[in-house]
Tab-separated table of C-alpha atoms in Angstrom:
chain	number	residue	atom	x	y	z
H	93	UNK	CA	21.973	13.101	25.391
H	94	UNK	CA	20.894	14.152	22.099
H	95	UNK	CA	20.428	11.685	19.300
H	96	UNK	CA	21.080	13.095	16.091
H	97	UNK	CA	20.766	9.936	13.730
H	98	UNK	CA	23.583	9.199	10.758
H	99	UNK	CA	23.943	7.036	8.267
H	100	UNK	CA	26.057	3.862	9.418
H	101	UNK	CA	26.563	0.476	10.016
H	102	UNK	CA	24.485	-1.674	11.989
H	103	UNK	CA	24.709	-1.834	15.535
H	104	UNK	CA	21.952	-4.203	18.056
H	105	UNK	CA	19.701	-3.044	20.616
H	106	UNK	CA	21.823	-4.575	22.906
H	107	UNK	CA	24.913	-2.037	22.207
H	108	UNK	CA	21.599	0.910	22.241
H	109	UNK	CA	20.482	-0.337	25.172
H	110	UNK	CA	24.249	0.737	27.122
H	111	UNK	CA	23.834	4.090	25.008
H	112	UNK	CA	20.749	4.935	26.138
H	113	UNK	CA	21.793	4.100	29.498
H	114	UNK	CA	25.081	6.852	28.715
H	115	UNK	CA	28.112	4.645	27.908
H	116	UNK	CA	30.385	7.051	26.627
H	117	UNK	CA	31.997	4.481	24.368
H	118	UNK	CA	28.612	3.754	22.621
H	119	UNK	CA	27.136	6.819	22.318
H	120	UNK	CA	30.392	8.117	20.281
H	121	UNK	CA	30.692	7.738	16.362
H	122	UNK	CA	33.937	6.742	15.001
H	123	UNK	CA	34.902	10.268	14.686
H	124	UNK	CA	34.183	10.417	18.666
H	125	UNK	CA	31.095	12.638	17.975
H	126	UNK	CA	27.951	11.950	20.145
H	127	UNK	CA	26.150	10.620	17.485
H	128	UNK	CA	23.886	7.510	17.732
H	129	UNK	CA	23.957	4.995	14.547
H	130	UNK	CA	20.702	3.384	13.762
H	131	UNK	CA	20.329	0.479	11.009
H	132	UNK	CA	17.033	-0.013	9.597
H	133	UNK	CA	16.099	-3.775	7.556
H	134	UNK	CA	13.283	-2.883	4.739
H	135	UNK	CA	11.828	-5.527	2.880
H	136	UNK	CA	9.619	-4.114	0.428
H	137	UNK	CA	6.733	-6.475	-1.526
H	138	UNK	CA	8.071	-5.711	-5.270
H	139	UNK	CA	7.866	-3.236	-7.929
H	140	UNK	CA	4.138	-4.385	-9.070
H	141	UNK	CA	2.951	-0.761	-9.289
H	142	UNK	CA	3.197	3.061	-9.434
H	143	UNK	CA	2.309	3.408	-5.942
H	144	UNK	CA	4.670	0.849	-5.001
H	145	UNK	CA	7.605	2.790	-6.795
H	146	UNK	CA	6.584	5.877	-5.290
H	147	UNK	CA	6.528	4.160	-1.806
H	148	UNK	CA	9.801	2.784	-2.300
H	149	UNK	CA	11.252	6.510	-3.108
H	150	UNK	CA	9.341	7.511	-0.095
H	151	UNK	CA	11.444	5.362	2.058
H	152	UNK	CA	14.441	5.326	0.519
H	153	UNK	CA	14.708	9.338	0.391
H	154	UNK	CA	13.371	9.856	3.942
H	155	UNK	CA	16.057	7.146	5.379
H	156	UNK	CA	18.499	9.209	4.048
H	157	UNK	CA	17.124	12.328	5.104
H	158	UNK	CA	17.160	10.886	8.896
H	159	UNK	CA	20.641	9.321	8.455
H	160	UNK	CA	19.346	5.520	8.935
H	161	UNK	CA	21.572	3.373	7.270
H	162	UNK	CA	19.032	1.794	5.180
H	163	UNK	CA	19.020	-1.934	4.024
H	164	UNK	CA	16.562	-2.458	1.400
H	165	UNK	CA	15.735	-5.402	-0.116
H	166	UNK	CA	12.704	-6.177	-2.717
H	167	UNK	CA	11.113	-9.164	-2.765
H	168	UNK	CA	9.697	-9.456	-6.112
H	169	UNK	CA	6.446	-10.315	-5.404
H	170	UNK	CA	7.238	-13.462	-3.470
H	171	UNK	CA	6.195	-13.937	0.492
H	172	UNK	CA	9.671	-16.378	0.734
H	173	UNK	CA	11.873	-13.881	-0.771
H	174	UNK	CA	10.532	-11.522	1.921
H	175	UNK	CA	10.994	-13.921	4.843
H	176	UNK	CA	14.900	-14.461	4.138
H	177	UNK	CA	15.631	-11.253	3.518
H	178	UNK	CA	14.389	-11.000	7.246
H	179	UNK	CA	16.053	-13.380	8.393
H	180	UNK	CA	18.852	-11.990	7.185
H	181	UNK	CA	18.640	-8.679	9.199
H	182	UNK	CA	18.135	-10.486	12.411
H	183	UNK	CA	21.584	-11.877	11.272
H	184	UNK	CA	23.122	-9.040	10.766
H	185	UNK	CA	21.702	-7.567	13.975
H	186	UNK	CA	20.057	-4.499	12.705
H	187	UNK	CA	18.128	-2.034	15.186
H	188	UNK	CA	14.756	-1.941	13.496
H	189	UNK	CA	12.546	-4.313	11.140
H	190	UNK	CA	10.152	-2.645	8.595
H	191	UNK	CA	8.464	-4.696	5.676
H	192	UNK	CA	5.035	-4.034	4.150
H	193	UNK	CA	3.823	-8.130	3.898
H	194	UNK	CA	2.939	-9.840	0.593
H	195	UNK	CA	0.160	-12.228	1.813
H	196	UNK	CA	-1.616	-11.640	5.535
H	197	UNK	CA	-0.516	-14.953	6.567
H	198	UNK	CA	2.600	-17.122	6.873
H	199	UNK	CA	4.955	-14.758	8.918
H	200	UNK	CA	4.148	-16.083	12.279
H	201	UNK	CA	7.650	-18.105	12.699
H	202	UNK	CA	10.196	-15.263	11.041
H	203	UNK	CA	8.446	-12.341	13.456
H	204	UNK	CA	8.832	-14.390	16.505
H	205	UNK	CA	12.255	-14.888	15.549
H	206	UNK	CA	12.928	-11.386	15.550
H	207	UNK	CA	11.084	-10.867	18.650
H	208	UNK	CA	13.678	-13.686	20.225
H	209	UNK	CA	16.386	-11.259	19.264
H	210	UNK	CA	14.796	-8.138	20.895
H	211	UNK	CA	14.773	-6.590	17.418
H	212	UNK	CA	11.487	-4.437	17.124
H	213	UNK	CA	9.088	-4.441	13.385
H	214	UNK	CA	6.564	-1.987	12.178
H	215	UNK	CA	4.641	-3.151	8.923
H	216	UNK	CA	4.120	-0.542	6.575
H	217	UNK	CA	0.947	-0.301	3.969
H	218	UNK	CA	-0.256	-3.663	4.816
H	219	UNK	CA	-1.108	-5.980	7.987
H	220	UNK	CA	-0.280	-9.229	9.022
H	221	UNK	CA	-3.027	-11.930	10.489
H	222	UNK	CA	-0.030	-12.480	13.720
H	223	UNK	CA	-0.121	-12.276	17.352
H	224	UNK	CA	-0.270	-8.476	17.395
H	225	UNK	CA	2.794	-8.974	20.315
H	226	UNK	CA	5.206	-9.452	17.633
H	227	UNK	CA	5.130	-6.038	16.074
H	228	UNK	CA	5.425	-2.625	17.499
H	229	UNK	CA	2.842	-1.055	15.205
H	230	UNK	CA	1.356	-0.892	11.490
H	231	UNK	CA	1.620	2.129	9.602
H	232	UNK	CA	-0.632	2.608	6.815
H	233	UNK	CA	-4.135	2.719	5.010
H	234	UNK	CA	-7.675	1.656	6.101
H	235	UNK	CA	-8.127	-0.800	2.955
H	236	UNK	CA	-11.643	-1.803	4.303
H	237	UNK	CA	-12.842	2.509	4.420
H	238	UNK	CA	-10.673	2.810	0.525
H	239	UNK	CA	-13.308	-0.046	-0.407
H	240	UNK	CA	-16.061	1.558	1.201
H	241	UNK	CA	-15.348	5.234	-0.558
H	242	UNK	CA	-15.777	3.250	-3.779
H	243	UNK	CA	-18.591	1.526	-3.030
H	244	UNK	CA	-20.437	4.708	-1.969
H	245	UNK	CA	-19.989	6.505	-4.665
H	246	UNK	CA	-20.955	4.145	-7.125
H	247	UNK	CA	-24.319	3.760	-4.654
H	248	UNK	CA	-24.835	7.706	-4.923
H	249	UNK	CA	-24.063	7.877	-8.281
H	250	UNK	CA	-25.960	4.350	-9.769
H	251	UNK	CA	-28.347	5.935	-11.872
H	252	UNK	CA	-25.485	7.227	-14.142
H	253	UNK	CA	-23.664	3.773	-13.978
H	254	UNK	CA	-26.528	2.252	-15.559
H	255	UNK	CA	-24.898	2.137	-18.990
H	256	UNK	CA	-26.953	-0.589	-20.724
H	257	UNK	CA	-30.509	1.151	-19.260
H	258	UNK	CA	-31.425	-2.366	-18.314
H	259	UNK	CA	-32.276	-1.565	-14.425
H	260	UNK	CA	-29.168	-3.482	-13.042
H	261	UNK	CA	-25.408	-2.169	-12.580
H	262	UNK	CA	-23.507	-5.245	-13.758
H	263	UNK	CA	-19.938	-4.355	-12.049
H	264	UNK	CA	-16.680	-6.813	-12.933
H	265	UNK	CA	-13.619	-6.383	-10.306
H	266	UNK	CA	-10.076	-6.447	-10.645
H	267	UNK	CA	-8.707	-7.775	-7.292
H	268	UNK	CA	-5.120	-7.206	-5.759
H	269	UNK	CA	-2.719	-10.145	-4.861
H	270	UNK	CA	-4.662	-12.900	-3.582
H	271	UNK	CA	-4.683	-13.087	0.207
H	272	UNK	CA	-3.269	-9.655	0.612
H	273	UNK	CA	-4.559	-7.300	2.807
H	274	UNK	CA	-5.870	-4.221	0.202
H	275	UNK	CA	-7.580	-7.010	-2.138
H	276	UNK	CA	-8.912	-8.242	0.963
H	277	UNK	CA	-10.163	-5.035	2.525
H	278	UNK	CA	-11.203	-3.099	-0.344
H	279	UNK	CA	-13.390	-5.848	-1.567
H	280	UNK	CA	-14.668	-6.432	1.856
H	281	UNK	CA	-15.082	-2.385	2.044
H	282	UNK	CA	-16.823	-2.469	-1.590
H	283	UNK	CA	-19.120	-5.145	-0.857
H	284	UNK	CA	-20.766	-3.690	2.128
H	285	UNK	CA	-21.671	-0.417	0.916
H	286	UNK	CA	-23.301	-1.509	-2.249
H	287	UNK	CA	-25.518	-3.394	-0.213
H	288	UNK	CA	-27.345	-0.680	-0.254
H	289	UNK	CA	-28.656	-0.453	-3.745
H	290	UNK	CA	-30.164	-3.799	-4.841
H	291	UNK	CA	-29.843	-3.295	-8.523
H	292	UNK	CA	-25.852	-3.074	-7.841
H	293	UNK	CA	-24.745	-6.777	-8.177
H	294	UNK	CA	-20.525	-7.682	-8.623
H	295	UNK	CA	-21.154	-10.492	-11.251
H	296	UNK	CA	-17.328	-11.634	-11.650
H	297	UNK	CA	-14.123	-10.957	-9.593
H	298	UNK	CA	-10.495	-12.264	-10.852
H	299	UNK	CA	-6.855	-11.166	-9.255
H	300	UNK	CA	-5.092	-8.922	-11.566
H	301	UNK	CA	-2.246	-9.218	-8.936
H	302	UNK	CA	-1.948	-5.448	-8.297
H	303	UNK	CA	-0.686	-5.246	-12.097
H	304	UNK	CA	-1.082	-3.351	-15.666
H	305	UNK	CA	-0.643	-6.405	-17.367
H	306	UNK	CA	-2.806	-8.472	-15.151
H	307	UNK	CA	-5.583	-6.000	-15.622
H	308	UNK	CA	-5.278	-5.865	-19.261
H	309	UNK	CA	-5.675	-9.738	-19.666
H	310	UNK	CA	-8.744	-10.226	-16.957
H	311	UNK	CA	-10.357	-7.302	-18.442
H	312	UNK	CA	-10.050	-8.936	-21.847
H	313	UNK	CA	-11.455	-12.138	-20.212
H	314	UNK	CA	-14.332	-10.363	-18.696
H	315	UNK	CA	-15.136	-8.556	-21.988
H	316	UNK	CA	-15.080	-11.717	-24.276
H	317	UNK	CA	-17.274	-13.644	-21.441
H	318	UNK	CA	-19.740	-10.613	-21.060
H	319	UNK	CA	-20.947	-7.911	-22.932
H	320	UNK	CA	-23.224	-5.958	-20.393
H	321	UNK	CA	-20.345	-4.905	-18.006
H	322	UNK	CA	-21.492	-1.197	-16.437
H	323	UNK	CA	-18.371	-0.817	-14.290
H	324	UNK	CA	-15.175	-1.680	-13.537
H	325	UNK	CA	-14.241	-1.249	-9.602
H	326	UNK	CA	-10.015	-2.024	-9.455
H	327	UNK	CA	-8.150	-2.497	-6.351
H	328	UNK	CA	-5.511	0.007	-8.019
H	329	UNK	CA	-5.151	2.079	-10.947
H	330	UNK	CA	-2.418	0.144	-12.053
H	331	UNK	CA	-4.940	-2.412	-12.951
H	332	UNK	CA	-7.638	-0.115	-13.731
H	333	UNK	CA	-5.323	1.642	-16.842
H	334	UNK	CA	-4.584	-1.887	-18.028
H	335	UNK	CA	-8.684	-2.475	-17.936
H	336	UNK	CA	-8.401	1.071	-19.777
H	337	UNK	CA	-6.174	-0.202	-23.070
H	338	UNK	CA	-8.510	-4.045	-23.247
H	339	UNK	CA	-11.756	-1.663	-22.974
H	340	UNK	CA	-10.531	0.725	-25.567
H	341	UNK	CA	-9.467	-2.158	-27.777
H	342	UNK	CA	-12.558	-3.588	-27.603
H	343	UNK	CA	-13.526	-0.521	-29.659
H	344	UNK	CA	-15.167	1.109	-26.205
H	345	UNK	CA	-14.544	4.256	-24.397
H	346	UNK	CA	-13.626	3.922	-20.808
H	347	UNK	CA	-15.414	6.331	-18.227
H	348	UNK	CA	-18.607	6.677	-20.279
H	349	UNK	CA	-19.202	3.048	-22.136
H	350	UNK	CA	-18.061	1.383	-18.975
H	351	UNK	CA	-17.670	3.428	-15.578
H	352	UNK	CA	-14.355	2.375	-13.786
H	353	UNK	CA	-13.554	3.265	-10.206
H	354	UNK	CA	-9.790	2.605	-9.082
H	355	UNK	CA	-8.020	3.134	-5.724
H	356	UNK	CA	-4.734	4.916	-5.472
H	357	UNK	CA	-4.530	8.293	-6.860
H	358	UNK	CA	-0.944	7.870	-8.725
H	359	UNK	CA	0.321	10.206	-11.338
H	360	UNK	CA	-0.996	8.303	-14.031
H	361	UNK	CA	-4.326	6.896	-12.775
H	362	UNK	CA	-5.430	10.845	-11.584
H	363	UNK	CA	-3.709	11.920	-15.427
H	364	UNK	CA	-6.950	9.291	-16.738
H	365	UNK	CA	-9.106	10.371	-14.401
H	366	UNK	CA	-8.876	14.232	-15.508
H	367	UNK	CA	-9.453	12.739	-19.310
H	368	UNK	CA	-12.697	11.127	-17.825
H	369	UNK	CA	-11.109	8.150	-18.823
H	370	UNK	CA	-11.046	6.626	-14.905
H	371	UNK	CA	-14.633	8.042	-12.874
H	372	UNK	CA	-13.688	8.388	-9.507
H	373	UNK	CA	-10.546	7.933	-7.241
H	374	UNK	CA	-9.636	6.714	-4.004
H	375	UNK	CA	-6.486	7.903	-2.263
H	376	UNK	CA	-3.900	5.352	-1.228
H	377	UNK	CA	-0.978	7.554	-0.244
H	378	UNK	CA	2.153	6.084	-0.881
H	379	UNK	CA	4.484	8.586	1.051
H	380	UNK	CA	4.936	6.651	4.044
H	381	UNK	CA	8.222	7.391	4.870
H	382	UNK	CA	9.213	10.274	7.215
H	383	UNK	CA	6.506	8.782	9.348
H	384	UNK	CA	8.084	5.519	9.472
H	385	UNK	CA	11.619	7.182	10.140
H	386	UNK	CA	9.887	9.182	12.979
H	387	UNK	CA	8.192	5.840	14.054
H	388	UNK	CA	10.872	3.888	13.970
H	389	UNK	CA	13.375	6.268	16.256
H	390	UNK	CA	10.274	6.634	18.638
H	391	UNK	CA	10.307	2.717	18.582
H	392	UNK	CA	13.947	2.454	19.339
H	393	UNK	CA	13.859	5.493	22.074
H	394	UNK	CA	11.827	3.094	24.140
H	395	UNK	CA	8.624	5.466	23.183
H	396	UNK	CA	5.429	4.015	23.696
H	397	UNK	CA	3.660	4.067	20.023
H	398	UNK	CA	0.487	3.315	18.772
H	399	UNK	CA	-1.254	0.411	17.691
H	400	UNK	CA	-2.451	1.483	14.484
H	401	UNK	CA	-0.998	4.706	12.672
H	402	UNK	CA	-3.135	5.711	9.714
H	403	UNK	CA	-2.400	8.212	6.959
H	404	UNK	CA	-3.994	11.049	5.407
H	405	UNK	CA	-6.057	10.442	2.188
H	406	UNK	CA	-8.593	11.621	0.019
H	407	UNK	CA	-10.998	10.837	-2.923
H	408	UNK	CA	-11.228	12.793	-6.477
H	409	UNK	CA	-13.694	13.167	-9.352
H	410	UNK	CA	-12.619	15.025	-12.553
H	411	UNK	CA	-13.068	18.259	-11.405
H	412	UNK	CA	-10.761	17.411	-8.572
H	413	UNK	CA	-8.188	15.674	-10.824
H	414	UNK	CA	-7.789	18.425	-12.475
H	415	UNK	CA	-7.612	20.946	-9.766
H	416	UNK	CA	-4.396	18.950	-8.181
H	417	UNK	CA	-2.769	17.228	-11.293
H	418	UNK	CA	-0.003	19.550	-11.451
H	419	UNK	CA	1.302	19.309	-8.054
H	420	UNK	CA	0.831	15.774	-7.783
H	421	UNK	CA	4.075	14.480	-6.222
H	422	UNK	CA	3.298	10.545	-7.182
């Protein structure tokens, strides 16, 4: 039977199930077409970033595109906005979970919930520390490898990031949301590959909470505390242009008086980055949603999916910046 998917209200797996097994009556849209409904529950982390927007109109768009009826909700930020709005959709009986977690932790109880109700959940960007039995799969980056890309290239490039010429690389980081998985990752990733180079030391670390606010203000901190910073590494560029306006305040140019090294590769941070404003890059692509629609219908076609489904990225320098600025699509 062919499954063409439109936009619609929500129907349970239950009610799939008897499609999939070719009940006439079920398989039929209201206008007695052979159409199959699908209703997908999003809970997105917030609106903390530019990546985050873009990843949100990623979804959003490509829902649409496939014809899933769509129920977004954003959860500002906070890990118990995200778990009701959950709970909500097991309510209302959709066919498919998605939600990209604020924290790692805490979502035990809410996913085996949804498990109860033999409603299936990918996470999207970000992971969970849960029984791995109580999702179908996790689309999205390898934070720890993002981290590492950074750290490497500060290694190969350390003579240059010696700004003060005093033998040591004195490098301040702007952290995501505490406990989630990129902060957690990327400074794990970060950390290992500078290893390498002993005069390379990270002599402060403070959340900026994925923000271009919260950058600004603990860059400000770390500037009034310490006035031999070499390099910034971010967790995002969000973060790393708010470092950008504190550093240039502090009557400093960013990229040459202080290195900075962000991870994202948004409109704006790569825009920096081709001033020489921002040093280096790391991709975090935030398009992650026709492979979440194409997920999720493999999901709900009783498809067998992988564990792990990672995306596509890269890494730019200014040179590279430039060379892709102007068909940048985020």
């Amino acid at each position: 039977m062919k499954k063409t998917l439109v936009a619609a209200v929500a129907i349970s797996l239950s009610t799939f199930a008897l499609t999939s097994c070719g009940s006439d009556d079920a398989a039929s849209g209201s206008d007695g077409s052979d159409d199959v409904k699908i209703t997908m529950g999003f809970a997105q982390v917030g609106a903390e970033s530019g990546w985050r927007t873009a990843n949100t109109k990623s979804i959003q768009e490509s829902a649409a595109d496939a014809g899933i009826d769509l129920k977004f909700t954003d959860a500002q930020g906070k890990q118990e906005n995200q778990i009701q709005a959950i709970r909500s959709y097991i309510q209302q009986k959709v066919d498919v979970i998605a939600f990209s977690p604020v924290v790692e932790t805490g979502f035990d109880a809410v996913l085996q919930e949804a498990k109860a109700a033999n409603i299936p959940v990918i996470l999207t960007d970000r992971a969970v520390d849960a029984d791995p039995s109580l999702y179908k799969t996790f689309l999205g980056s390898d934070f720890v490898v993002e981290g590492e890309k950074a750290g490497q290239w500060l290694v190969d490039n350390a003579k240059d990031s010696d700004v003060n010429g005093d033998g040591t690389i004195n490098v301040v980081q702007l952290e995501g949301t505490t406990g989630a998985a990129p902060a957690i990752d990327r400074a794990e990733g970060f950390a290992d590959k500078i290893k390498a180079d002993d005069s390379i030391e990270v002599t402060a670390s403070q959340t900026g909470d994925f923000t271009r606010d919260g950058g600004k203000q603990v860059m400000e901190s770390f500037l009034q505390s310490d006035d031999s910073i070499d390099v910034v590494f971010a967790h995002n560029d969000d973060m790393g242009l708010g470092a950008i306006e504190a550093i240039e305040a502090a009557g400093l140019e960013p990229g040459k008086d202080i290195k900075i090294i962000t991870i994202d590769a948004v409109k704006d941070g790569m825009t920096a980055l081709s001033e020489g404003k921002i040093n280096y890059i790391v991709e975090c692509n935030p398009l992650l949603g026709p492979q979440l629609m194409d997920l999720a219908q493999q999901v709900i076609d009783g498809e067998e999916v992988p564990a792990r489904v990672l995306t596509e990225e890269s890494a730019f320098d200014q040179a590279q910046a430039k060379d892709v600025l102007a068909d940048r699509q985020y």
